[in-house]
PDB file of C-alpha atoms in Angstrom:
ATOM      1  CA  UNK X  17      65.959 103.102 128.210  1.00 56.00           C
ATOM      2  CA  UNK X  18      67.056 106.025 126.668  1.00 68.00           C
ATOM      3  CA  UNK X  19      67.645 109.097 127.847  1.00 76.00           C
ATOM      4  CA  UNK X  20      67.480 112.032 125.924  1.00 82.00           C
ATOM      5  CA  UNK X  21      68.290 115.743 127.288  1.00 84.00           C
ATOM      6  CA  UNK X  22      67.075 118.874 125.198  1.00 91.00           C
ATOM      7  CA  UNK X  23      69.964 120.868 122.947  1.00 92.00           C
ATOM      8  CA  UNK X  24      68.689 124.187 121.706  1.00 95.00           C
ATOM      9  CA  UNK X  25      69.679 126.916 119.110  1.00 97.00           C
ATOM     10  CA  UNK X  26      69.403 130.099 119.618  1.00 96.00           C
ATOM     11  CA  UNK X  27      70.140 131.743 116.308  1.00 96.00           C
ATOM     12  CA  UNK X  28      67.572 129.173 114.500  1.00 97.00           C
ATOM     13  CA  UNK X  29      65.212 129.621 117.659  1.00 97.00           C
ATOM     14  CA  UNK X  30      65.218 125.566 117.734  1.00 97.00           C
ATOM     15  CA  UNK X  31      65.475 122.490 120.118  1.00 97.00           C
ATOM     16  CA  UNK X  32      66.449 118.983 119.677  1.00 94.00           C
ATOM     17  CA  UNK X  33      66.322 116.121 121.842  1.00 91.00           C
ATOM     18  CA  UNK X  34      69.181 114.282 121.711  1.00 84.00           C
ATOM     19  CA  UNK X  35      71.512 111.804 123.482  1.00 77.00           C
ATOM     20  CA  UNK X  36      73.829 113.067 125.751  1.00 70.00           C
ATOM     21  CA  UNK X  37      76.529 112.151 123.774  1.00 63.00           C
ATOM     22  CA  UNK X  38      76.575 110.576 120.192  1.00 60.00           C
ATOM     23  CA  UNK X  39      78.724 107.286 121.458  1.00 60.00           C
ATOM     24  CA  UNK X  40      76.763 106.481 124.227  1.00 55.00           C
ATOM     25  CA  UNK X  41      72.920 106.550 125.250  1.00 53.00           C
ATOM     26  CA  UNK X  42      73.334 107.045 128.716  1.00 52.00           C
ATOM     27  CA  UNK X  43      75.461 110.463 129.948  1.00 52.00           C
ATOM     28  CA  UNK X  44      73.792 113.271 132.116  1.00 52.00           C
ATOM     29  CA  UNK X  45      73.717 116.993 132.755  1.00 50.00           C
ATOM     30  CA  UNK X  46      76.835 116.943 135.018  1.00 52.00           C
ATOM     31  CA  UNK X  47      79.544 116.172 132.115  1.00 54.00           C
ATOM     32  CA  UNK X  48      81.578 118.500 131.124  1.00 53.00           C
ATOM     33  CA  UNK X  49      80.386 121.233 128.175  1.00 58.00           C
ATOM     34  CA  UNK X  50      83.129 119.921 126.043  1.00 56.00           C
ATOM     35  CA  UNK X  51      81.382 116.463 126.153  1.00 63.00           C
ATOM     36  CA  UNK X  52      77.551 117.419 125.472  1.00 69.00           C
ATOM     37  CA  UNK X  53      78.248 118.465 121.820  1.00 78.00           C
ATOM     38  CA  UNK X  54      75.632 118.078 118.792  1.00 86.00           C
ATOM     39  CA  UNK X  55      75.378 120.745 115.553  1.00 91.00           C
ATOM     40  CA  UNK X  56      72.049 122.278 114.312  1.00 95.00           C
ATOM     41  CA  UNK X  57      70.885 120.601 111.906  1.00 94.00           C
ATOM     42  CA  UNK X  58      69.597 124.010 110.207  1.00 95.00           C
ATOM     43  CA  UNK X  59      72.491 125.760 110.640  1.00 95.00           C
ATOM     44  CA  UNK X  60      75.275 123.527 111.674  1.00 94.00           C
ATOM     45  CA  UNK X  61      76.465 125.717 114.539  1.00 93.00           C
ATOM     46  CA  UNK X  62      77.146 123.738 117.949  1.00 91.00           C
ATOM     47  CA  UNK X  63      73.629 123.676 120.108  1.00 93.00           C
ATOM     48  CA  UNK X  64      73.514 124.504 123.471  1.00 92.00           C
ATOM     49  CA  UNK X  65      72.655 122.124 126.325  1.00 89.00           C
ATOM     50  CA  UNK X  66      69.944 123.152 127.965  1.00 90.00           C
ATOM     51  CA  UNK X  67      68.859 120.081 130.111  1.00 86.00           C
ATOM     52  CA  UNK X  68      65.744 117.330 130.374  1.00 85.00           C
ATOM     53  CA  UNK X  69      62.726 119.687 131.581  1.00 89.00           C
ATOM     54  CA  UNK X  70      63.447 122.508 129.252  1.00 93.00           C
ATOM     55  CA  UNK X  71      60.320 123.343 127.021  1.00 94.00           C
ATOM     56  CA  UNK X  72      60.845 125.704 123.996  1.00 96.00           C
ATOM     57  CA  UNK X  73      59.215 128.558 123.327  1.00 96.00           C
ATOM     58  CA  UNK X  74      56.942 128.553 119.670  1.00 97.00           C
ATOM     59  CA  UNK X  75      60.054 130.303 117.389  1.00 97.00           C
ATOM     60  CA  UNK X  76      58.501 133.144 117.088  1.00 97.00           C
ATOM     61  CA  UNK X  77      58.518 134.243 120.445  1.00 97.00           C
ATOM     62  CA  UNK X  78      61.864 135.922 120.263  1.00 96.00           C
ATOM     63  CA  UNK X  79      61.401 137.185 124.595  1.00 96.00           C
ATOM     64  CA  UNK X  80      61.372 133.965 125.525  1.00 96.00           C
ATOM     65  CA  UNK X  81      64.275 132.713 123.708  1.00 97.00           C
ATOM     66  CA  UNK X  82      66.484 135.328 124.565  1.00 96.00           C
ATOM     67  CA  UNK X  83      65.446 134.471 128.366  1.00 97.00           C
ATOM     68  CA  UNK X  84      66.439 130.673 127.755  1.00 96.00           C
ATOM     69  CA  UNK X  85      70.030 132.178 126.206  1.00 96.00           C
ATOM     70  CA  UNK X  86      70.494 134.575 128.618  1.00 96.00           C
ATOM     71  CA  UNK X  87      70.198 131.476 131.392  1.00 96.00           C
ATOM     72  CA  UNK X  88      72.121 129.791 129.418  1.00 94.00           C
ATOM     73  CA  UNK X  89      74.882 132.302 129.092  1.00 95.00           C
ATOM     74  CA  UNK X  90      74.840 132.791 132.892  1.00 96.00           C
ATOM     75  CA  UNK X  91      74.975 128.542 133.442  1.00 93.00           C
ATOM     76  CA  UNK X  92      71.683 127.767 133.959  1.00 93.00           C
ATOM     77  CA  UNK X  93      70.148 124.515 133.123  1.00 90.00           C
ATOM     78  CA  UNK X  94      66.896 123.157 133.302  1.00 89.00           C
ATOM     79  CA  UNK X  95      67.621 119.546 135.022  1.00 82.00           C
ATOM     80  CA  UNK X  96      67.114 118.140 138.817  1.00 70.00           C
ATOM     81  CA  UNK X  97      63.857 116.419 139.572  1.00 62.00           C
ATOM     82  CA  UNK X  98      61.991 120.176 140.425  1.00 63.00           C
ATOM     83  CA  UNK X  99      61.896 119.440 143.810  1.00 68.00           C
ATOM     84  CA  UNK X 100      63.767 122.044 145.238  1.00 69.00           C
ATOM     85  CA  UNK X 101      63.106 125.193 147.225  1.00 80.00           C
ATOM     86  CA  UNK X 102      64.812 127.823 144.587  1.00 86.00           C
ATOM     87  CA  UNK X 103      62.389 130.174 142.066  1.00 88.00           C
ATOM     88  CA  UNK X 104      61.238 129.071 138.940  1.00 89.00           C
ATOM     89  CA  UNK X 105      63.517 129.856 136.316  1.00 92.00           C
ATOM     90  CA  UNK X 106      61.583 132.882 134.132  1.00 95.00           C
ATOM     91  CA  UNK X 107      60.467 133.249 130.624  1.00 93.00           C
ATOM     92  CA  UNK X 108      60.780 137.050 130.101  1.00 93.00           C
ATOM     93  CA  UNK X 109      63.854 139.135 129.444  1.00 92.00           C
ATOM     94  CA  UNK X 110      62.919 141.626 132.140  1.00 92.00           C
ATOM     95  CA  UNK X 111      62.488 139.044 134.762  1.00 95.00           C
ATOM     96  CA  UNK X 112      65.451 137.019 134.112  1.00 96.00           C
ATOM     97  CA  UNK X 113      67.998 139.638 134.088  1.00 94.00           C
ATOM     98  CA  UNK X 114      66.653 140.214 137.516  1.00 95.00           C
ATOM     99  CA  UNK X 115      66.916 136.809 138.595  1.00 96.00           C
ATOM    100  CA  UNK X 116      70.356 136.164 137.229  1.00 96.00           C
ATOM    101  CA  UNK X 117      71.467 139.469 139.698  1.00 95.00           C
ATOM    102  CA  UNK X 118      69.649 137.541 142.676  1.00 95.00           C
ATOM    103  CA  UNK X 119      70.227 134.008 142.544  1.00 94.00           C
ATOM    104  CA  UNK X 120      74.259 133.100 142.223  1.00 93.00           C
ATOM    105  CA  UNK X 121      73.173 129.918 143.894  1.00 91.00           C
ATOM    106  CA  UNK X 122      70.287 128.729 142.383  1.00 91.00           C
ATOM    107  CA  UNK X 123      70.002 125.008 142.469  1.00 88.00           C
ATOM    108  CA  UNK X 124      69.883 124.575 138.502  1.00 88.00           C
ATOM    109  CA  UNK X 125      73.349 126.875 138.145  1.00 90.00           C
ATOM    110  CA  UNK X 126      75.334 123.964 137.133  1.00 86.00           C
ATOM    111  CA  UNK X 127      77.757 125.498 134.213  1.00 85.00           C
ATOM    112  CA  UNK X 128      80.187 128.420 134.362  1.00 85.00           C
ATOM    113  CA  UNK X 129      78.858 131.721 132.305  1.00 86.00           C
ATOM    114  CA  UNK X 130      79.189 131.302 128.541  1.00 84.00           C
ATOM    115  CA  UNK X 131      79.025 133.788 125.506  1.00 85.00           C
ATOM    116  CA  UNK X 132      76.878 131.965 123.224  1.00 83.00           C
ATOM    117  CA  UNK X 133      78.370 134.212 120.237  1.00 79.00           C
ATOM    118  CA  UNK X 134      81.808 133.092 121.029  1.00 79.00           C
ATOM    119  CA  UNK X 135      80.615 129.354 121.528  1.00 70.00           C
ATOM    120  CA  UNK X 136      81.680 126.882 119.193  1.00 58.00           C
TER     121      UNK X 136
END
């Protein structure tokens, strides 16, 4: 079976499933950000892993993606099974800057902080 995780861009406000790596189907949300690479295919800048249970906003919705990116930025990912005692990780701007100040040690904080304008 293959798994696929979901790899998102925030300048084209799109997401991809993909494998975790292109040379193997297996691979999870613990590798290293070095490993979990795939370009846009609208853009060709590197995606950003964002993890299985991650749902995209419509591309419109620019508040919701910049909530997703700023997660991202602070190491967020949406993986783990959901069973867990931590908050829901928010959809608005407002709520997640909030939530970023109050939860250092939120279950799905799995990556170090990021910059996604200086990510390549």
């Amino acid at each position: 079976m293959e798994l696929l995780h979901k790899f998102a861009c925030f300048d084209c406000r799109v997401a991809f499933k993909r494998r975790a790596t292109e040379e193997s189907n297996m691979g999870n949300a613990w590798q290293t950000d070095s490993e979990l690479v795939h370009n846009c295919p609208n853009c060709g800048r590197r995606m950003a892993f964002l993890g299985r249970n991650f749902r995209a906003p419509k591309q419109p919705n620019k508040n919701k993606w910049h909530s997703a990116r700023l997660l991202w930025e602070a190491g967020f990912r949406y993986c783990g099974s959901g069973y867990h005692s931590d908050p829901v990780l928010p959809e608005s701007k407002v709520e997640t800057i909030e939530f970023i100040k109050n939860n250092p040690c939120h279950t799905q904080k799995i990556a170090s902080n990021s910059c996604w304008e200086k990510y390549t």
